[in-house]
Coordinates of N, CA, C and O in Angstrom, one line a residue:
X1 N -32.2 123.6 -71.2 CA -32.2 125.1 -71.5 C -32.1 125.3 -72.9 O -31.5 124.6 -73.7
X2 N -32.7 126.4 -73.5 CA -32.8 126.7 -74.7 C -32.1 128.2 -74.9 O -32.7 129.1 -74.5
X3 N -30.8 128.4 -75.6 CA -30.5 130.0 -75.5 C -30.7 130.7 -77.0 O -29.9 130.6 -77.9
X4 N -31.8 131.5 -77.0 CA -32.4 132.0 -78.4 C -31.4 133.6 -78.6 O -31.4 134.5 -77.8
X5 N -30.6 133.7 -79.8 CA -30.3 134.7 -80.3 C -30.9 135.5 -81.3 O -31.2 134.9 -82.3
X6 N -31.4 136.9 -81.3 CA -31.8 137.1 -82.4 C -30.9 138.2 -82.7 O -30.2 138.9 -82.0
X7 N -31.0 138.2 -84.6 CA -30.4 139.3 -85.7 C -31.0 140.0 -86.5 O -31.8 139.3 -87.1
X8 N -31.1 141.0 -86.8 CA -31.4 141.7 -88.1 C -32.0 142.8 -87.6 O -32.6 143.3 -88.5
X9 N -32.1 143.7 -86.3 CA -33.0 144.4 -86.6 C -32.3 145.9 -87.0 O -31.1 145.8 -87.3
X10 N -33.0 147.4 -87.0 CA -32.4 148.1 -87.6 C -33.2 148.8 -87.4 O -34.2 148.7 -86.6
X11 N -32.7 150.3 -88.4 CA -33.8 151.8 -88.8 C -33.7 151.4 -90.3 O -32.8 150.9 -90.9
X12 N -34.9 151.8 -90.7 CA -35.7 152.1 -91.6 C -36.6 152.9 -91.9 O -37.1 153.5 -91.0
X13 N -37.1 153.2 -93.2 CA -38.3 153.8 -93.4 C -39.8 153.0 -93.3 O -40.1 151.8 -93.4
X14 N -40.3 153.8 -93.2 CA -41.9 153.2 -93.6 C -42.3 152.7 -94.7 O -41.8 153.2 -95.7
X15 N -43.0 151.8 -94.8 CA -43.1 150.8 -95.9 C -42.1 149.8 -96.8 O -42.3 149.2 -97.9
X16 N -40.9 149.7 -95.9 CA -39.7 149.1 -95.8 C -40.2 148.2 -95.4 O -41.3 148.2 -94.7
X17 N -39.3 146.7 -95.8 CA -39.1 145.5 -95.6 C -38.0 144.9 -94.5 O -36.8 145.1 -94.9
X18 N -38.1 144.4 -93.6 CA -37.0 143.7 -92.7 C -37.2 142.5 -92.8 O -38.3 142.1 -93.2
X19 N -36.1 141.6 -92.2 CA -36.4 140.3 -92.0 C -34.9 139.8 -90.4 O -33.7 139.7 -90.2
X20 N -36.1 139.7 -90.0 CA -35.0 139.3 -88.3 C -35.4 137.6 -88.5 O -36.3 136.9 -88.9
X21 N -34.0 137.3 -87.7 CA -33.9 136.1 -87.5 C -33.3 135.8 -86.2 O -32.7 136.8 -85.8
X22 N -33.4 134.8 -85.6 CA -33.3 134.0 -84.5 C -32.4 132.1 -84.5 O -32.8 131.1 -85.1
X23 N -31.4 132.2 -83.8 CA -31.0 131.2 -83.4 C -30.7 130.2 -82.4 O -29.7 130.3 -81.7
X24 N -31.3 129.6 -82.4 CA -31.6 128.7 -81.0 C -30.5 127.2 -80.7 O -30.2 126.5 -81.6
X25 N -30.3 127.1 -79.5 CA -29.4 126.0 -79.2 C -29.8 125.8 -78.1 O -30.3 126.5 -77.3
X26 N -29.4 124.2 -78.1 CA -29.4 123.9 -76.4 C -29.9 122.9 -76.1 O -29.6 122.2 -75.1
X27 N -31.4 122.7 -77.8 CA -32.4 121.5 -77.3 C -32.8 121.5 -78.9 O -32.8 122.4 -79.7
X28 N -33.1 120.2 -79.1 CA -33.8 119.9 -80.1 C -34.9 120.7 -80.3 O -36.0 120.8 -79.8
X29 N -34.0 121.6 -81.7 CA -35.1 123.1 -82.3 C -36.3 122.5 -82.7 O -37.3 123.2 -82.4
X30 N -36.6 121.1 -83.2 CA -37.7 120.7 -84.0 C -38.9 120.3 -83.2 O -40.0 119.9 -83.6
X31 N -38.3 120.4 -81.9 CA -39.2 120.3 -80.7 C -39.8 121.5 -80.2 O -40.3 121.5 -79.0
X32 N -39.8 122.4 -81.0 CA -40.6 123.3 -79.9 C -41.1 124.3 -81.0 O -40.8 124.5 -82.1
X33 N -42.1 124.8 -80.2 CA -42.7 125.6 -80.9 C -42.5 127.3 -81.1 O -42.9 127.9 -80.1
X34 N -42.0 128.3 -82.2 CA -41.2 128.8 -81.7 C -42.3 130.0 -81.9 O -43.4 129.7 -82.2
X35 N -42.0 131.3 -81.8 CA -42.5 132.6 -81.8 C -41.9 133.8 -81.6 O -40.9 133.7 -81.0
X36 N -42.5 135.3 -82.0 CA -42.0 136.5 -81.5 C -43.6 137.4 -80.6 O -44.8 137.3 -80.4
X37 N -42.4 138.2 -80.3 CA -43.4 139.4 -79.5 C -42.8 140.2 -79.4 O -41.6 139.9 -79.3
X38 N -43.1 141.5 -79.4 CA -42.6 142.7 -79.8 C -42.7 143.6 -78.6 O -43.7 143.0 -78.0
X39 N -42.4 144.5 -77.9 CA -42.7 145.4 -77.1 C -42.4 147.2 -77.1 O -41.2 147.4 -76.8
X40 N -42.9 148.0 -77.3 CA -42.9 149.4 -78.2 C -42.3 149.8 -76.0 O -42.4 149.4 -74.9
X41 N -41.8 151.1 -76.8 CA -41.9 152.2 -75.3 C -43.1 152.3 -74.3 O -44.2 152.5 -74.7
X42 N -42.8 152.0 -73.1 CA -44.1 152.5 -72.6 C -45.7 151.8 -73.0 O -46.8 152.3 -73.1
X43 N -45.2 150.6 -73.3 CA -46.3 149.7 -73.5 C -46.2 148.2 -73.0 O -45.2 147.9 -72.4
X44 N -47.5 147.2 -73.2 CA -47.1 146.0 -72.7 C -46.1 145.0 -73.9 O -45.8 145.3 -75.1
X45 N -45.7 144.0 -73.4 CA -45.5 142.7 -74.7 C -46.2 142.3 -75.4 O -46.6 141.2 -75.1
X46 N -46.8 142.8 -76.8 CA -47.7 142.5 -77.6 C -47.0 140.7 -78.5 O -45.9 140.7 -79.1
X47 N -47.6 139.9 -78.4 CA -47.8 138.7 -79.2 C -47.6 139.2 -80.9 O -48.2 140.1 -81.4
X48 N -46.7 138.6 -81.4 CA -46.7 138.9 -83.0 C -47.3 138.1 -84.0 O -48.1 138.4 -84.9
X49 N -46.6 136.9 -83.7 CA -46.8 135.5 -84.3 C -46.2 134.4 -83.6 O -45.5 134.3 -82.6
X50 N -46.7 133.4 -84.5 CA -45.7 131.6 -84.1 C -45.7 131.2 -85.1 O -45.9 131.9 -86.1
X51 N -45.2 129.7 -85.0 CA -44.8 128.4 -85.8 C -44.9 127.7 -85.1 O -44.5 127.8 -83.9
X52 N -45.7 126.3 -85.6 CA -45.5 125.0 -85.0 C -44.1 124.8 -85.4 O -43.4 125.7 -85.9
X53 N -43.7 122.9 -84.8 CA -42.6 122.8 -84.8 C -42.4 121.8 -86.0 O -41.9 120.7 -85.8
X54 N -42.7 122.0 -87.0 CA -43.1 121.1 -88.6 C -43.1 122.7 -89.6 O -42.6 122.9 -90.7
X55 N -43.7 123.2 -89.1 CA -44.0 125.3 -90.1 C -45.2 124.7 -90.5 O -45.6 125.4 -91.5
X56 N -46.0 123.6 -90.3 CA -47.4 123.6 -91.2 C -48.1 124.4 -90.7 O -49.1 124.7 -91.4
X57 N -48.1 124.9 -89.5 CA -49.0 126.1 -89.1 C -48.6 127.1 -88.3 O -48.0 127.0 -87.3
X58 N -49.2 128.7 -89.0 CA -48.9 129.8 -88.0 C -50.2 130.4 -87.9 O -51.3 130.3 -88.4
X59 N -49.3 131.4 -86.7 CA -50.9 132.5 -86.5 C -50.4 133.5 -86.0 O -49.7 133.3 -84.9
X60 N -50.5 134.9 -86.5 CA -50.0 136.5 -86.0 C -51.5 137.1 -85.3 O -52.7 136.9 -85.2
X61 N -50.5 138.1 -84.8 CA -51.7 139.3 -84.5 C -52.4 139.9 -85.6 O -52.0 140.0 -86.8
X62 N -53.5 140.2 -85.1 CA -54.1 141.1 -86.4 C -53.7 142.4 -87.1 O -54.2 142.8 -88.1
X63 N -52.7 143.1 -86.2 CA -52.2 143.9 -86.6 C -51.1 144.1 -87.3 O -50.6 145.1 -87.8
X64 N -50.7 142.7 -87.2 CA -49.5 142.2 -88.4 C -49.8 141.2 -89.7 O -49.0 141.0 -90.7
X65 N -51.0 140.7 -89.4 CA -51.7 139.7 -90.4 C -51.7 140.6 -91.4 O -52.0 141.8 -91.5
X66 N -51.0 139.2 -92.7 CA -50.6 140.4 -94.5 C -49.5 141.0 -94.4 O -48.9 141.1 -95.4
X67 N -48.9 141.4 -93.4 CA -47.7 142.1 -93.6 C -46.3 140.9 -93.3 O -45.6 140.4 -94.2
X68 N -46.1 140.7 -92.2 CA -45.4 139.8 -91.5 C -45.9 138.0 -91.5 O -47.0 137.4 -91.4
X69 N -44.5 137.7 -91.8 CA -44.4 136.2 -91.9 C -43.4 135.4 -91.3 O -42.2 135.8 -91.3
X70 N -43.8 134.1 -90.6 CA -43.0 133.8 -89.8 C -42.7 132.4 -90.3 O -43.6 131.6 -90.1
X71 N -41.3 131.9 -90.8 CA -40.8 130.9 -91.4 C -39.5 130.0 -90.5 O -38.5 130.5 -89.9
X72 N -39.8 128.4 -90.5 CA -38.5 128.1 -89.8 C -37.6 126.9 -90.6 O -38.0 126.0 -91.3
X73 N -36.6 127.2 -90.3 CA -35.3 126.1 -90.8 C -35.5 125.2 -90.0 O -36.0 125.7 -89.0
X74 N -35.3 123.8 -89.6 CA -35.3 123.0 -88.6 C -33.3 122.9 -89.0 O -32.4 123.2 -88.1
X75 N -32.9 122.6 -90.3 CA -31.7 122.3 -90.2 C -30.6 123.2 -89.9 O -29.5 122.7 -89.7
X76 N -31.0 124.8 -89.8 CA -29.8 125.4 -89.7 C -30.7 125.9 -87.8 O -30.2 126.9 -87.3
X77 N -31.5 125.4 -87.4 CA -32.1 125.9 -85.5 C -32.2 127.4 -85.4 O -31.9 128.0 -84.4
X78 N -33.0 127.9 -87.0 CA -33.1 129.2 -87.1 C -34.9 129.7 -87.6 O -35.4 129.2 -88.6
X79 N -35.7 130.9 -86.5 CA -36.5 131.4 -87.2 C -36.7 132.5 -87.7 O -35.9 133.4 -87.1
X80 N -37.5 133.0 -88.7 CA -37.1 133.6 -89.0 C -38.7 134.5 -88.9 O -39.7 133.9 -88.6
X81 N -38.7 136.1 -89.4 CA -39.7 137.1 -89.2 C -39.3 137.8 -90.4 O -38.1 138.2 -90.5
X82 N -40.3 138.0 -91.3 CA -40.3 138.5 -92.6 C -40.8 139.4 -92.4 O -41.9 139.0 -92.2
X83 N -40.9 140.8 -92.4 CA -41.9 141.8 -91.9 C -41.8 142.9 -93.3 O -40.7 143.2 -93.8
X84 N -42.9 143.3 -93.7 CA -43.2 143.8 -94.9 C -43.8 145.2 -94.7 O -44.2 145.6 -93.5
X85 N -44.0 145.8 -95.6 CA -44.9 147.3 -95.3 C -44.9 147.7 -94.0 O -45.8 148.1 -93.3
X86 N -43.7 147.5 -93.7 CA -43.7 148.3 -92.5 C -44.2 149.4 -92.0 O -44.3 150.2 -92.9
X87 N -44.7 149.9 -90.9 CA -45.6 151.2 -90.2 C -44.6 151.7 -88.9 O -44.2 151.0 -88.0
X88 N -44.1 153.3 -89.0 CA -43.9 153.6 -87.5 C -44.4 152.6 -86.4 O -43.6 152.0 -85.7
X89 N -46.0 152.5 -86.3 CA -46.4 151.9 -85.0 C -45.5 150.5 -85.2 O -45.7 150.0 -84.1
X90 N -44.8 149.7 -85.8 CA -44.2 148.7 -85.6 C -43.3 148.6 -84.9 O -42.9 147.5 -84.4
X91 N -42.6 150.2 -84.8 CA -41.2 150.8 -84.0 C -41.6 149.7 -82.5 O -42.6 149.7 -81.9
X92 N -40.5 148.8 -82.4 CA -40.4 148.3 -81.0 C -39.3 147.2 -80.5 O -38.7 147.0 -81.5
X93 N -38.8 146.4 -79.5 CA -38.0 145.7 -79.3 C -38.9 144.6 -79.8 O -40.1 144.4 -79.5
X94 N -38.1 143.7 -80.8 CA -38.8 142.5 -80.7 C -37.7 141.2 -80.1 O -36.5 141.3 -79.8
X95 N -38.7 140.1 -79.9 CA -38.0 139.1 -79.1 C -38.6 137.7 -79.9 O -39.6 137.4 -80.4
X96 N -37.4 137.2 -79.6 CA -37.8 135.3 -80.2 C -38.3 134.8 -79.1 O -37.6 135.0 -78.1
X97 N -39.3 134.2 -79.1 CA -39.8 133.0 -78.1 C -39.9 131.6 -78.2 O -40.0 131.2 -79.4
X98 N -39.8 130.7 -77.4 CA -39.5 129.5 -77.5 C -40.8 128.5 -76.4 O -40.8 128.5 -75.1
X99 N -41.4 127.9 -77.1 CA -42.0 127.1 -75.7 C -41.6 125.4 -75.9 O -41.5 125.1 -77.1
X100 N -41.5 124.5 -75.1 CA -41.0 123.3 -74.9 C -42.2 121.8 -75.2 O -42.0 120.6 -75.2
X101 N -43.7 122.9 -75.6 CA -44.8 121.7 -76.4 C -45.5 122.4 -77.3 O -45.4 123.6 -77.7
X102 N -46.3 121.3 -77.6 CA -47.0 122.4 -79.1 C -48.2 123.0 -78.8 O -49.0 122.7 -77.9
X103 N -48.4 124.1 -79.8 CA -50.0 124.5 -79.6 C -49.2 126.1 -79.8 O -48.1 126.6 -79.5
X104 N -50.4 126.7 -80.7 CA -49.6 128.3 -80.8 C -50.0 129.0 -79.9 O -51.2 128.8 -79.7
X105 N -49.7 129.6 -79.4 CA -49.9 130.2 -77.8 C -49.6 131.3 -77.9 O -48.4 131.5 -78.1
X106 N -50.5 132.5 -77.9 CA -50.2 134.0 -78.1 C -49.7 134.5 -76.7 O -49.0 135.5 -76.6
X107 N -49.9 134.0 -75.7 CA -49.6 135.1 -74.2 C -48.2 134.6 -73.6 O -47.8 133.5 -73.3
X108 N -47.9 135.5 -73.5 CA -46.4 135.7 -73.0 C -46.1 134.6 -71.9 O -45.1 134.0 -71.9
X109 N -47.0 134.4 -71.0 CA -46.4 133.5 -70.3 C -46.6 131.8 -70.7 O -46.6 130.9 -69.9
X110 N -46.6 131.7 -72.1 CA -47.1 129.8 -72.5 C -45.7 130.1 -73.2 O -45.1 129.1 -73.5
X111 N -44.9 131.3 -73.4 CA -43.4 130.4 -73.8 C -42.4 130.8 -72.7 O -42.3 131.9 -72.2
X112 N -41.5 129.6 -72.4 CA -40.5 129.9 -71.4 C -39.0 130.3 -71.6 O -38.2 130.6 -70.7
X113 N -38.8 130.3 -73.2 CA -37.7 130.8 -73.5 C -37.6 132.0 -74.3 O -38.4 132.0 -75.1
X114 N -36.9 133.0 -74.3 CA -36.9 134.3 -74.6 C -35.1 134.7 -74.8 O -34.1 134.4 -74.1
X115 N -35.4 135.5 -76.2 CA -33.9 135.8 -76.7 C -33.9 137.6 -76.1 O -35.0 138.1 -75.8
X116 N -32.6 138.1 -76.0 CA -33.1 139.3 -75.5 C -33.1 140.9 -76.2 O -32.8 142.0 -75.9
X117 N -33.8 140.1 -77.6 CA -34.3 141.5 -78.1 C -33.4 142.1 -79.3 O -32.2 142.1 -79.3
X118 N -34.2 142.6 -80.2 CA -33.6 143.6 -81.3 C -34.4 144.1 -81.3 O -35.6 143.7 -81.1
X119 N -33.7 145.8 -81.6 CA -34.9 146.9 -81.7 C -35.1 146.9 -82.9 O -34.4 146.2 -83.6
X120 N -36.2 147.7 -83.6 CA -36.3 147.6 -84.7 C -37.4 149.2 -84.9 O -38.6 149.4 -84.5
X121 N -36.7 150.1 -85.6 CA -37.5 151.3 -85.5 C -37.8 151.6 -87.2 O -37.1 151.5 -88.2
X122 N -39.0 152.1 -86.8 CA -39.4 152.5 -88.6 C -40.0 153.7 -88.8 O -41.2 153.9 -88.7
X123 N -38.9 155.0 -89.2 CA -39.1 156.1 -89.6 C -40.3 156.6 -90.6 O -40.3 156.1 -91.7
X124 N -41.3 157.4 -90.4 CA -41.9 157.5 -91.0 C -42.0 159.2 -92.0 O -42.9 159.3 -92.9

């Protein structure tokens, strides 16, 4: 089992900078491939980004591509979401995800572990 915490979220304004992070235990962090996904009011689980389990490769949504970046620690079992120029439409719970092999995998059900959420609202 893998139990993912996430930190940092908040209110802000628009075109504000956040940075949430995530910490994971339970299983060798360097093993897995990690990720977020975000979910707004009254909508589905939108895919944000990943990381392999090395950080030599990511890949976001297009609606966060340029703004948001997604970095990991292997030594402290922390990831992290750099999110920049923030937009109202970004207003939403986001979530750390965790899957147990590699490959960046945008759809909710290719990761099996899931932290449970920071909101994160951006005034505009």
């Amino acid at each position: 089992q893998v139990q993912l915490v996430e930190s940092g979220g908040g209110l802000v304004q628009a075109g504000d900078s956040l940075r949430l992070s995530c910490t994971a235990s339970g299983r060798t962090f360097s093993s897995l491939t990690m990720g977020w996904f975000r979910q707004a009011p009254g909508q589905e689980r939108e895919f944000v980004g990943a990381v392999n389990q090395t950080s030599g490769s990511t890949t976001y949504a297009d609606s966060v591509k340029g703004r948001f970046s997604i970095s990991r620690d292997n030594t402290k079992t922390t990831v992290y979401l750099q999110m920049n120029s923030l937009k109202p439409e970004d207003t939403a719970v986001y979530f750390c995800v965790a899957r147990s092999y590699g490959g960046l995998r945008t759809g909710e059900f290719e990761y099996n572990y899931w932290g449970q959420g920071t909101q994160v609202t951006v005034s505009s």
